[in-house]
Coordinates of C-alpha atoms in Angstrom, one line a residue:
X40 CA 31.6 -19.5 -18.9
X41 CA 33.1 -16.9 -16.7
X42 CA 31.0 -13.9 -18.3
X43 CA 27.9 -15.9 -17.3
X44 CA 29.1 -16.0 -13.5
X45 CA 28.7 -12.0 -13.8
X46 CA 25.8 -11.6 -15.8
X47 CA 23.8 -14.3 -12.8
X48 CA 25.3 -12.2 -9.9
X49 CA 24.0 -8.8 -12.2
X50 CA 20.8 -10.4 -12.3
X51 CA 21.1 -11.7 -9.0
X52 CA 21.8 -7.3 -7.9
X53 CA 18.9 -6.6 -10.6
X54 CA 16.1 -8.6 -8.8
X55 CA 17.7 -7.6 -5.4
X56 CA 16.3 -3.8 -6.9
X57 CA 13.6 -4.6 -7.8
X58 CA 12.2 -6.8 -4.5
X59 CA 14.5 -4.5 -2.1
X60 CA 12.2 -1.4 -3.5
X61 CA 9.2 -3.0 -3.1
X62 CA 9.8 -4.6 0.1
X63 CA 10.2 -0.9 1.3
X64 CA 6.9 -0.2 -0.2
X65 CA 5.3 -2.9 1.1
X66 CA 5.9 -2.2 5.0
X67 CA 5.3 1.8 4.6
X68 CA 2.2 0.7 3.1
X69 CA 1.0 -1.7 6.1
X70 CA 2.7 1.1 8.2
X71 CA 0.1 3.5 7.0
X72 CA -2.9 0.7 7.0
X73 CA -2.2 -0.1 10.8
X74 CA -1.0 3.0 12.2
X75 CA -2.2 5.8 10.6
X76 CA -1.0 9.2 8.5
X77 CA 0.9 8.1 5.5
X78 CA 3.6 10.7 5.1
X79 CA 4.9 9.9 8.9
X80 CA 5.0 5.9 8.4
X81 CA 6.1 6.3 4.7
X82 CA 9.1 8.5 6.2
X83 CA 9.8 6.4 9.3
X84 CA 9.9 2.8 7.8
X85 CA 11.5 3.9 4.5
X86 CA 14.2 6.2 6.5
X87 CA 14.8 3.0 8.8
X88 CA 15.1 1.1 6.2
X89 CA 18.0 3.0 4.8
X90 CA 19.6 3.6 8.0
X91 CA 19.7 -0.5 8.3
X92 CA 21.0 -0.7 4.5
X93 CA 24.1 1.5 5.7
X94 CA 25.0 -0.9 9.2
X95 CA 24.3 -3.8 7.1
X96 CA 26.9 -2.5 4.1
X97 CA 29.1 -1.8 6.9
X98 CA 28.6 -5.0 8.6
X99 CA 29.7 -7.2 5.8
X100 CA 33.6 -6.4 5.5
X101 CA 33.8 -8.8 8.7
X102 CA 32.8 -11.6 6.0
X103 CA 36.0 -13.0 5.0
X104 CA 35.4 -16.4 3.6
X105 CA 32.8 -18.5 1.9
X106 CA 31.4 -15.6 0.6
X107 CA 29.2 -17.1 -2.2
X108 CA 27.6 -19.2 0.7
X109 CA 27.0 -16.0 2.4
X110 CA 25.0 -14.2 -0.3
X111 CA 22.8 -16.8 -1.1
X112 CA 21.7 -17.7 2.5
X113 CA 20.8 -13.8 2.5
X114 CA 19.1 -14.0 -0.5
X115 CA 17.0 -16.5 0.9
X116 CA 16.4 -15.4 4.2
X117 CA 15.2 -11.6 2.1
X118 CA 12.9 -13.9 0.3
X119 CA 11.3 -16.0 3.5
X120 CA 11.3 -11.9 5.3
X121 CA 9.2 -9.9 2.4
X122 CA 7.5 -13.1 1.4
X123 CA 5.9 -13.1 5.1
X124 CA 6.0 -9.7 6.1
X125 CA 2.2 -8.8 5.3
X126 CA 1.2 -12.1 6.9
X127 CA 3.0 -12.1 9.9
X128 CA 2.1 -7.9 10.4
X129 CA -1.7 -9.3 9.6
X130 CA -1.6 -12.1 12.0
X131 CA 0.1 -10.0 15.6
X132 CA -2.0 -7.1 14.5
X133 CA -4.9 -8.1 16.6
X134 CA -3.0 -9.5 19.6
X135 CA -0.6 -6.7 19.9
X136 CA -1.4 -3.0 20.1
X137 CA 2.4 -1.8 19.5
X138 CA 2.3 -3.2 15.9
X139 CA 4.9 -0.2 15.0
X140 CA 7.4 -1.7 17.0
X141 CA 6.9 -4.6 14.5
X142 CA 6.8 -2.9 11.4
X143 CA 9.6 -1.1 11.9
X144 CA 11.8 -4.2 12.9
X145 CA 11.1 -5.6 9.9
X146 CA 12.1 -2.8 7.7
X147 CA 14.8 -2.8 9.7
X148 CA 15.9 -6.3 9.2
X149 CA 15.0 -6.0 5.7
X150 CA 17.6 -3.0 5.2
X151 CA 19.8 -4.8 7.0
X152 CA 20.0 -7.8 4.5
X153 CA 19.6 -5.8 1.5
X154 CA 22.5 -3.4 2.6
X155 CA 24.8 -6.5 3.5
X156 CA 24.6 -8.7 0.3
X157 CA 25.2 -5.1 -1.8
X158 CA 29.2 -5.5 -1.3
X159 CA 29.1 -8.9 -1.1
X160 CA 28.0 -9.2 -4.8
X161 CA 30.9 -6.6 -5.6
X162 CA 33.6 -8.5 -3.9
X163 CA 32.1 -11.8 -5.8
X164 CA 32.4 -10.0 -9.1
X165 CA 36.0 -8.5 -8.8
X166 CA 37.3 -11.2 -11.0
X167 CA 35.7 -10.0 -14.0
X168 CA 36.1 -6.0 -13.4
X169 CA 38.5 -3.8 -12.2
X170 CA 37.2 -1.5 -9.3
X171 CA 36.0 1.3 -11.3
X172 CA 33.7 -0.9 -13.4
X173 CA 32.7 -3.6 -10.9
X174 CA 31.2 -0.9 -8.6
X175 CA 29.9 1.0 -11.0
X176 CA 28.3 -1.8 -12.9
X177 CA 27.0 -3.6 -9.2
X178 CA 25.3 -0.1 -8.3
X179 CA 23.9 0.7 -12.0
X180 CA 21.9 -3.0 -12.0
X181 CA 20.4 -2.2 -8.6
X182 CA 19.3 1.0 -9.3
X183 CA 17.3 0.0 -12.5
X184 CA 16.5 -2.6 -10.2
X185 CA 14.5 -0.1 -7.8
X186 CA 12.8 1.2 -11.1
X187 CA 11.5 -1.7 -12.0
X188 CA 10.3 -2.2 -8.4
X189 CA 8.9 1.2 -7.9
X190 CA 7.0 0.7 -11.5
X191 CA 5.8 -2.2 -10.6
X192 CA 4.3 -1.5 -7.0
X193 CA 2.7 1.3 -8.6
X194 CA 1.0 -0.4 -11.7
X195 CA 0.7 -3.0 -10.6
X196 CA 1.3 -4.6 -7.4
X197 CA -0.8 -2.6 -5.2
X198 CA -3.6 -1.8 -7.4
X199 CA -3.9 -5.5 -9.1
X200 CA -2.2 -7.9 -7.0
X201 CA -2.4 -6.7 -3.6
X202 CA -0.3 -6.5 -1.2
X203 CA 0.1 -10.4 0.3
X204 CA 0.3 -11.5 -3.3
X205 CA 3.0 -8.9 -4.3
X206 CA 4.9 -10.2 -1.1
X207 CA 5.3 -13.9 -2.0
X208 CA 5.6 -12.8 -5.5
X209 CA 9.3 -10.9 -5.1
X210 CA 10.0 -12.8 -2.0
X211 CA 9.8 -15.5 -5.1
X212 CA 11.9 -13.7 -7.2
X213 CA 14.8 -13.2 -4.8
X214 CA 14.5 -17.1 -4.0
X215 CA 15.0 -17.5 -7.9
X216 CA 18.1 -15.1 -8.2
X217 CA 19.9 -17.2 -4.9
X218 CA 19.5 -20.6 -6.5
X219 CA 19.8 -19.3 -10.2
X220 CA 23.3 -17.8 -8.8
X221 CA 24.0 -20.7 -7.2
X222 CA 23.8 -23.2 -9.6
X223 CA 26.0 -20.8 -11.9
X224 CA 28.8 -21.2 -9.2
X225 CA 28.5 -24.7 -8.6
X226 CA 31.0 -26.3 -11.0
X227 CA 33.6 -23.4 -9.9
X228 CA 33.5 -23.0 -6.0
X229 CA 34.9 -25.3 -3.6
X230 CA 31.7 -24.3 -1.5
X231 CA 29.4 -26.8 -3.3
X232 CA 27.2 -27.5 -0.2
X233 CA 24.3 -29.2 -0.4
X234 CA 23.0 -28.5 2.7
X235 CA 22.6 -24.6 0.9
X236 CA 20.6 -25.7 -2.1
X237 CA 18.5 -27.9 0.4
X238 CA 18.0 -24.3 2.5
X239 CA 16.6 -23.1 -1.0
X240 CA 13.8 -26.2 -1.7
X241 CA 12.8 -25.6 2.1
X242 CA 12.3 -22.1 1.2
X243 CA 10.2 -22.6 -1.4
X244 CA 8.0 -25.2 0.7
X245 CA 7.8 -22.5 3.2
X246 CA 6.5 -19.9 0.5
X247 CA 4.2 -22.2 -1.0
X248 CA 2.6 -23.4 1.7
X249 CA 1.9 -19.9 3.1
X250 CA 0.9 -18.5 -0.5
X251 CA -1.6 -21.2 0.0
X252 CA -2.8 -20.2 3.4
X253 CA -2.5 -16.5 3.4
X254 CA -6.3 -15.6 2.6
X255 CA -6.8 -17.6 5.6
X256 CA -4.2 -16.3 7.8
X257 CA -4.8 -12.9 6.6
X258 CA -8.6 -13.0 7.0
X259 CA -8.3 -14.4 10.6
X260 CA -5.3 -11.8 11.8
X261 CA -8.1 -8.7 10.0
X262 CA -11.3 -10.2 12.1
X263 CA -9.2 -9.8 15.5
X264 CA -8.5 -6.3 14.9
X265 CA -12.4 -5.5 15.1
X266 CA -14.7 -6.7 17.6
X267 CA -17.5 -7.0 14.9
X268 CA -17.6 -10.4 12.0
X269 CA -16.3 -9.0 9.0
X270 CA -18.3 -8.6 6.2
X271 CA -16.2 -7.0 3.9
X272 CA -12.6 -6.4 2.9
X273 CA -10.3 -4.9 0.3
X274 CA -7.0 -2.9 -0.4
X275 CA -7.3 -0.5 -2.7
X276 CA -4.5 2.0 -4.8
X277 CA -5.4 4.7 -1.7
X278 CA -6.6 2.6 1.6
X279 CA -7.9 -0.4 3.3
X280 CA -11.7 -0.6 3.5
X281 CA -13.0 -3.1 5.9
X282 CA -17.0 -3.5 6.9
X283 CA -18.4 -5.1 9.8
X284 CA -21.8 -5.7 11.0
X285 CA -23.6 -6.5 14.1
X286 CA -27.2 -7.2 14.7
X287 CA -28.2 -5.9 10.8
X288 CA -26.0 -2.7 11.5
X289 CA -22.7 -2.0 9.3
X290 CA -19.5 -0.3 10.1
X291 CA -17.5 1.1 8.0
X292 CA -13.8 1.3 8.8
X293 CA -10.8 3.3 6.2
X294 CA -6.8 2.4 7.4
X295 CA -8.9 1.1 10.6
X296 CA -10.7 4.2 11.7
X297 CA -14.3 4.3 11.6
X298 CA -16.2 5.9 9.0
X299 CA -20.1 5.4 9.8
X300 CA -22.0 3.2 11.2
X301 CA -25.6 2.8 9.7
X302 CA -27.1 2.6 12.9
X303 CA -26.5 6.7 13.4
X304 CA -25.1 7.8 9.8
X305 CA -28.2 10.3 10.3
X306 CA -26.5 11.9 12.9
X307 CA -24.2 13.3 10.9
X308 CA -25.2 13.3 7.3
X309 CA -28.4 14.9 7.5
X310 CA -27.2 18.0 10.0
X311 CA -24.4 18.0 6.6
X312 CA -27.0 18.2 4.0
X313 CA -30.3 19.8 5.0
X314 CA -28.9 23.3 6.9
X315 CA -26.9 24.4 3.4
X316 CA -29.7 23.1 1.3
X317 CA -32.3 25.0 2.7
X318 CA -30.0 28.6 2.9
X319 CA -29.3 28.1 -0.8
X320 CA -31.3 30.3 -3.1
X321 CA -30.9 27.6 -6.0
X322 CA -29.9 24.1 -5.3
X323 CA -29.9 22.4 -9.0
X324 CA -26.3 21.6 -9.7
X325 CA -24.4 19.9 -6.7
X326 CA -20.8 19.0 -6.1
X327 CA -20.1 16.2 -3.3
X328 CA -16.2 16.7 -3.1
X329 CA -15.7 12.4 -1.2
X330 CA -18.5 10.7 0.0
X331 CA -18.0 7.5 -1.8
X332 CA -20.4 5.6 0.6
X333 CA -23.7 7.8 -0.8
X334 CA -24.8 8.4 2.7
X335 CA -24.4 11.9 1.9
X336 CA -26.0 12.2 -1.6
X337 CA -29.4 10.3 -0.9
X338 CA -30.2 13.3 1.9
X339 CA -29.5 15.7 -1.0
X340 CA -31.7 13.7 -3.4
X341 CA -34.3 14.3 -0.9
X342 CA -34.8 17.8 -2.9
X343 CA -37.2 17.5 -6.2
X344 CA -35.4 20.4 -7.6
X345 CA -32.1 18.9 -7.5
X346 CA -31.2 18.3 -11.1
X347 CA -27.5 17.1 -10.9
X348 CA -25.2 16.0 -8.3
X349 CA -21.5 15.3 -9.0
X350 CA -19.3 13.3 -7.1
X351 CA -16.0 13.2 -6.6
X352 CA -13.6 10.7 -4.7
X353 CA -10.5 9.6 -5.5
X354 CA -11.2 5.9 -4.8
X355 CA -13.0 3.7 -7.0
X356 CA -12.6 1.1 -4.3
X357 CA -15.1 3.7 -2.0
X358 CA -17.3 4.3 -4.8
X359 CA -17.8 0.7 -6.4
X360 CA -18.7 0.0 -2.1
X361 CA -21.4 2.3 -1.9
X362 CA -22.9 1.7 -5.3
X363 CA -22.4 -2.2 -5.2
X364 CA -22.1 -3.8 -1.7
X365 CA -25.8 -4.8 -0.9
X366 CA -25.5 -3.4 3.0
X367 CA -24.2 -0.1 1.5
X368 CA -26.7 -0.3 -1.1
X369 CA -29.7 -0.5 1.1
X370 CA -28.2 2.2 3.4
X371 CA -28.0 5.0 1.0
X372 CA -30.6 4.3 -0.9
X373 CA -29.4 3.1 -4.7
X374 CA -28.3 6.7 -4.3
X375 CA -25.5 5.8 -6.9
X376 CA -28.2 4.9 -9.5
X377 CA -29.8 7.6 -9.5
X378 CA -29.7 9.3 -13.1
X379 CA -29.3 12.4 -11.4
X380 CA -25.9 11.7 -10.0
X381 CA -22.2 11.4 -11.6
X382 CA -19.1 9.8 -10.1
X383 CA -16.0 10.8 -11.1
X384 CA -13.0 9.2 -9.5
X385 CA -10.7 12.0 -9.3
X386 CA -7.9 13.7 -6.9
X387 CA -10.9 16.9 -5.6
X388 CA -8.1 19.4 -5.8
X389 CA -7.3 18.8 -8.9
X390 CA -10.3 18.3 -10.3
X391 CA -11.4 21.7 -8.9
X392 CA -8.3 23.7 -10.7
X393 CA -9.7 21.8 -13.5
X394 CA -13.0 22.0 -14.0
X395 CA -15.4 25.0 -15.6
X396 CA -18.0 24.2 -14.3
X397 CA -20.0 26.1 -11.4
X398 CA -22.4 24.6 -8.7
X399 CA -25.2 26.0 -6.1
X400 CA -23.3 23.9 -3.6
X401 CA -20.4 22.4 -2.5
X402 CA -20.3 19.7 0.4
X403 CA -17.1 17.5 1.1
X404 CA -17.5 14.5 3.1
X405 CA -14.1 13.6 3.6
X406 CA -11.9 11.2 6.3
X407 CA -9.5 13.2 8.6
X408 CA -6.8 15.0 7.5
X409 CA -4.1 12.1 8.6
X410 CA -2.1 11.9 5.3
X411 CA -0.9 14.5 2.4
X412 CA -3.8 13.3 0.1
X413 CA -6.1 14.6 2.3
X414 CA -4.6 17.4 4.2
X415 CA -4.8 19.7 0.9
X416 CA -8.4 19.1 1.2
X417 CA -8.6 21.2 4.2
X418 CA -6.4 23.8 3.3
X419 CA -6.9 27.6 2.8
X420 CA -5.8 27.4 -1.2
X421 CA -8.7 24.6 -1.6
X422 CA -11.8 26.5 0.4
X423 CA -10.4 29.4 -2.1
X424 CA -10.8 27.5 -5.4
X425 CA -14.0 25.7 -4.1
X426 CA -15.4 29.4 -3.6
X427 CA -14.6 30.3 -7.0
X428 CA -16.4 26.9 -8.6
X429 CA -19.8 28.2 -6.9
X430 CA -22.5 30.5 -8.7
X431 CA -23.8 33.3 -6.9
X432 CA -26.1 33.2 -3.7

């Protein structure tokens, strides 16, 4: 009976891994959708975060008592914090312009908690371990933990669930590993409350009745970030894409910086196309290096002897938009179903330090250089292995 006290407060460390990780993830991620350049609000909330873990681990020697009690109403209150992180972020996003500020409180209350139930667990699990093997094993089970987690955002979580869903879903877990934990305890602890496991059931209420709401709640904090109805939303592996229109007209918004707007995309995709087109000598085999809306490639079908264009763009979130939203559809022209063009959702730099083949042209329609991604784009080694992909003339 005792063993299974330490294999629950293991498991109890294990999903404390796995959702601390993620949580982690999960704020640098809206850090980067609301603010801007990746590598910056990936360093800031995760470093933060970690700063936080180390006051909070520090923080939790003045806990001298009731010490089960503790770690469960952290666990709880970690599940109600990542649970509503992307909700709350979604729904002061439009009201308040310092959304950082925020962000990073939350990562920092997150770190906080994460860093103070760490020794707490240890100290709860010193009856069954000396001190070599209690820390050791405590440590070990949170660091698979934060594989699992890491795995899991990666594969799955971002890509498949999104990020609300993924929220409420370890928020879930770590509700699960307080009361699991709990209920392991209860016939051996004088601090049978029932006041705690009633703090657990009113979690759970307050999860399920936001899992319920947040496509709501979410959909209504997105429309007050743009002063346009939105028409249009998703989170892909890479960005946020968000559409709005106006009076027939469509915008098109990445991590909240405009894109295009239909109602002047000519303004800048036709002085990108025509100038190079008409200075080539030969102009049958393309390469479009981005330009997942299209806008780009139906002023180069615009040649008749244009045999092939290829395009590449990492997202297939920004693709599927301009070859399947009807707005986007109409703006470019079905450029996507031409048979003359080719999509290939690939990384451009690596697909040019790939690739054999050779073009007439290359053209790269790309966002600002604001994160890593992108910023090799525009870098001397890239122009240098483009040049070496085109024919002569």
């Amino acid at each position: 009976m005792f063993r299974s006290r330490t294999v629950w407060i293991k498991a109890a460390i294990l999903a404390t891994g796995i959702s601390g990780l993620v949580a982690e993830f999960i704020l640098s991620t809206l850090a980067s959708y609301f603010i801007g350049d990746t590598v910056v609000q990936w360093t800031l909330a995760l470093s933060i975060m970690l700063f936080s873990m180390g006051l909070g681990s520090h923080s939790s020697k003045r806990v001298k008592r009731h010490l089960l009690t503790t770690f469960v109403l952290i666990e709880i209150s970690l599940s109600l914090l990542i649970g509503l992180a992307p909700l709350l972020v979604y729904a002061v996003a439009g009201y308040w312009q310092y959304i950082h500020l925020l962000v990073y409180g939350l990562a920092a209350l997150t770190g906080f908690c994460i860093g103070f139930e760490i020794p707490l667990a240890t100290r709860l699990n010193e009856d069954f371990a000396d001190l070599k093997e209690n820390v050791s094993s405590i440590l070990a089970w949170d660091y698979v933990g934060s594989l699992i987690g890491g795995l899991a955002f990666a594969f799955l979580g971002l890509p498949v669930l999104g990020l609300k869903n993924t929220a409420f879903l370890v928020g879930g877990l770590n509700l699960l590993a307080a009361m699991v934990l709990f209920v392991s305890y209860w016939n051996f602890s004088g601090q049978r409350k029932w006041w705690l496991g009633g703090s657990g059931v009113l979690a759970a209420g307050i999860l399920a009745l936001f899992f319920t709401q947040s496509g709501a709640i979410t959909q209504y904090g997105e429309q007050k970030r743009y002063k346009d109805k939105i028409v249009f939303a998703k989170e892909s592996a890479y960005q946020k894409l968000v559409v709005t229109t106006w009076l027939g007209h469509h915008w098109l918004y990445i991590n909240g910086n405009l894109q295009l707007s239909t109602i002047d995309a000519f303004m800048y995709h036709e002085p990108m196309a025509h100038p190079v087109m008409h200075l080539c000598k030969e102009r049958s085999h393309l390469l479009v290096i981005g330009g997942g809306d299209g806008l780009l490639v139906k002023e180069l079908l615009k040649y008749v002897d244009v045999q092939q264009i290829t395009v590449v763009d990492l997202d297939p979130a920004m693709t599927d938009l301009g070859a399947q939203f009807g707005p986007m559809v109409a703006a470019n022209d079905s450029a996507f179903h031409d048979p003359k063009v080719q999509v290939l959702n690939q990384d451009g730099f690596v697909f040019l330090q790939q690739s054999e083949a050779f073009y007439d042209a290359i053209l790269l329609d790309l966002p600002d250089a604001k994160g890593i991604d992108l910023n090799k784009l525009y870098s001397k080694e890239f122009y240098q292995m483009a040049y070496r992909h085109l024919r002569p003339n």
